[in-house]
Each structure stands twice: as structure tokens, then as C-alpha cells.
Amino acid sequence: MMNRQTDVPEEIYNDGIVNFLADRYRTTSREILQRFLEQNDSVPEMESGTFRLEENEMAILRDMMARYHR
């Protein structure tokens, strides 16, 4: 089942967890959320060979997105 929820509230880009992940992967918060959407089957994957978020990171981001979309 594909999750088509791709609207990301602007405030998530400034969230401490997203910024922590961006630092960890040496990328931007926008790239973290793009990779999340790709791995979550919300959008087609754009690049191969880039970093992959771990399942626990995906779970954290899924919970975060759910809180913002209530």
C-alpha cells in the first residue's frame, strides 16, 4: 500500500530530530525528509546509492509526520 501523504509542514524542517539526522548523514533536513518520503513509498525514489535511513529513524519520522497531520 502506498502512502501518498507528501505534504511536509515547514516546521518539520527545523525540528531538532530532523536536524540531528541531517548532521549524522552530512546532508540537509530537506534531503532527510526527501529520503524518508522515498523509503516510505510516498514518492518515487530519485537517486540510488545515497544514504538509507535506518528503520528506527523511519519510525521516528513516521510518528513525527502523524503528529503534524492530525
PDB file of C-alpha atoms in Angstrom:
ATOM      1  CA  MET A   1       0.000   0.000   0.000  1.00  0.00           C
ATOM      2  CA  MET A   2       1.413   3.373  -0.948  1.00  0.00           C
ATOM      3  CA  ASN A   3       1.160   6.296   1.422  1.00  0.00           C
ATOM      4  CA  ARG A   4       0.561   9.367  -0.714  1.00  0.00           C
ATOM      5  CA  GLN A   5       0.922  11.857   2.143  1.00  0.00           C
ATOM      6  CA  THR A   6       3.737  14.019   0.817  1.00  0.00           C
ATOM      7  CA  ASP A   7       2.920  17.455   2.210  1.00  0.00           C
ATOM      8  CA  VAL A   8       5.595  18.215   4.772  1.00  0.00           C
ATOM      9  CA  PRO A   9       4.844  21.072   7.172  1.00  0.00           C
ATOM     10  CA  GLU A  10       7.591  23.680   7.053  1.00  0.00           C
ATOM     11  CA  GLU A  11       8.248  23.472  10.814  1.00  0.00           C
ATOM     12  CA  ILE A  12       9.403  19.843  10.498  1.00  0.00           C
ATOM     13  CA  TYR A  13      12.465  21.010   8.545  1.00  0.00           C
ATOM     14  CA  ASN A  14      13.612  22.858  11.674  1.00  0.00           C
ATOM     15  CA  ASP A  15      12.863  20.033  14.124  1.00  0.00           C
ATOM     16  CA  GLY A  16      15.772  19.007  16.327  1.00  0.00           C
ATOM     17  CA  ILE A  17      15.495  15.331  15.391  1.00  0.00           C
ATOM     18  CA  VAL A  18      15.495  16.091  11.667  1.00  0.00           C
ATOM     19  CA  ASN A  19      18.490  18.375  12.116  1.00  0.00           C
ATOM     20  CA  PHE A  20      20.280  15.684  14.164  1.00  0.00           C
ATOM     21  CA  LEU A  21      19.738  13.183  11.331  1.00  0.00           C
ATOM     22  CA  ALA A  22      20.918  15.743   8.777  1.00  0.00           C
ATOM     23  CA  ASP A  23      24.142  16.191  10.771  1.00  0.00           C
ATOM     24  CA  ARG A  24      24.543  12.438  11.142  1.00  0.00           C
ATOM     25  CA  TYR A  25      24.237  11.843   7.404  1.00  0.00           C
ATOM     26  CA  ARG A  26      26.072  15.060   6.492  1.00  0.00           C
ATOM     27  CA  THR A  27      23.167  16.381   4.469  1.00  0.00           C
ATOM     28  CA  THR A  28      20.269  18.829   4.785  1.00  0.00           C
ATOM     29  CA  SER A  29      16.949  18.490   6.590  1.00  0.00           C
ATOM     30  CA  ARG A  30      15.220  18.636   3.189  1.00  0.00           C
ATOM     31  CA  GLU A  31      17.288  15.681   1.968  1.00  0.00           C
ATOM     32  CA  ILE A  32      16.435  13.723   5.136  1.00  0.00           C
ATOM     33  CA  LEU A  33      12.727  14.255   4.590  1.00  0.00           C
ATOM     34  CA  GLN A  34      13.023  13.504   0.858  1.00  0.00           C
ATOM     35  CA  ARG A  35      14.757  10.212   1.665  1.00  0.00           C
ATOM     36  CA  PHE A  36      12.056   9.478   4.279  1.00  0.00           C
ATOM     37  CA  LEU A  37       9.323  10.007   1.683  1.00  0.00           C
ATOM     38  CA  GLU A  38      11.168   7.821  -0.828  1.00  0.00           C
ATOM     39  CA  GLN A  39      11.738   4.988   1.644  1.00  0.00           C
ATOM     40  CA  ASN A  40       8.161   5.297   2.900  1.00  0.00           C
ATOM     41  CA  ASP A  41       6.903   4.757  -0.693  1.00  0.00           C
ATOM     42  CA  SER A  42       5.296   8.198  -0.661  1.00  0.00           C
ATOM     43  CA  VAL A  43       7.247   9.441  -3.687  1.00  0.00           C
ATOM     44  CA  PRO A  44       9.310   7.662  -6.370  1.00  0.00           C
ATOM     45  CA  GLU A  45      12.953   7.173  -5.446  1.00  0.00           C
ATOM     46  CA  MET A  46      15.090   9.821  -7.115  1.00  0.00           C
ATOM     47  CA  GLU A  47      18.658   8.653  -6.534  1.00  0.00           C
ATOM     48  CA  SER A  48      20.194   5.290  -5.933  1.00  0.00           C
ATOM     49  CA  GLY A  49      23.315   4.853  -3.896  1.00  0.00           C
ATOM     50  CA  THR A  50      22.563   7.641  -1.437  1.00  0.00           C
ATOM     51  CA  PHE A  51      22.181   7.102   2.276  1.00  0.00           C
ATOM     52  CA  ARG A  52      19.345   4.979   3.673  1.00  0.00           C
ATOM     53  CA  LEU A  53      17.574   5.819   6.904  1.00  0.00           C
ATOM     54  CA  GLU A  54      17.511   3.034   9.477  1.00  0.00           C
ATOM     55  CA  GLU A  55      14.151   1.516  10.415  1.00  0.00           C
ATOM     56  CA  ASN A  56      14.163   3.144  13.864  1.00  0.00           C
ATOM     57  CA  GLU A  57      14.779   6.535  12.218  1.00  0.00           C
ATOM     58  CA  MET A  58      11.933   5.865   9.799  1.00  0.00           C
ATOM     59  CA  ALA A  59       9.627   5.026  12.724  1.00  0.00           C
ATOM     60  CA  ILE A  60      10.544   8.275  14.491  1.00  0.00           C
ATOM     61  CA  LEU A  61       9.865  10.287  11.336  1.00  0.00           C
ATOM     62  CA  ARG A  62       6.560   8.444  10.711  1.00  0.00           C
ATOM     63  CA  ASP A  63       5.415   9.337  14.234  1.00  0.00           C
ATOM     64  CA  MET A  64       6.517  12.928  13.748  1.00  0.00           C
ATOM     65  CA  MET A  65       4.615  13.243  10.463  1.00  0.00           C
ATOM     66  CA  ALA A  66       1.499  11.723  12.054  1.00  0.00           C
ATOM     67  CA  ARG A  67       1.598  14.305  14.865  1.00  0.00           C
ATOM     68  CA  TYR A  68       1.803  17.169  12.381  1.00  0.00           C
ATOM     69  CA  HIS A  69      -1.051  15.804  10.254  1.00  0.00           C
ATOM     70  CA  ARG A  70      -3.690  15.448  12.977  1.00  0.00           C
TER      71      ARG A  70
END
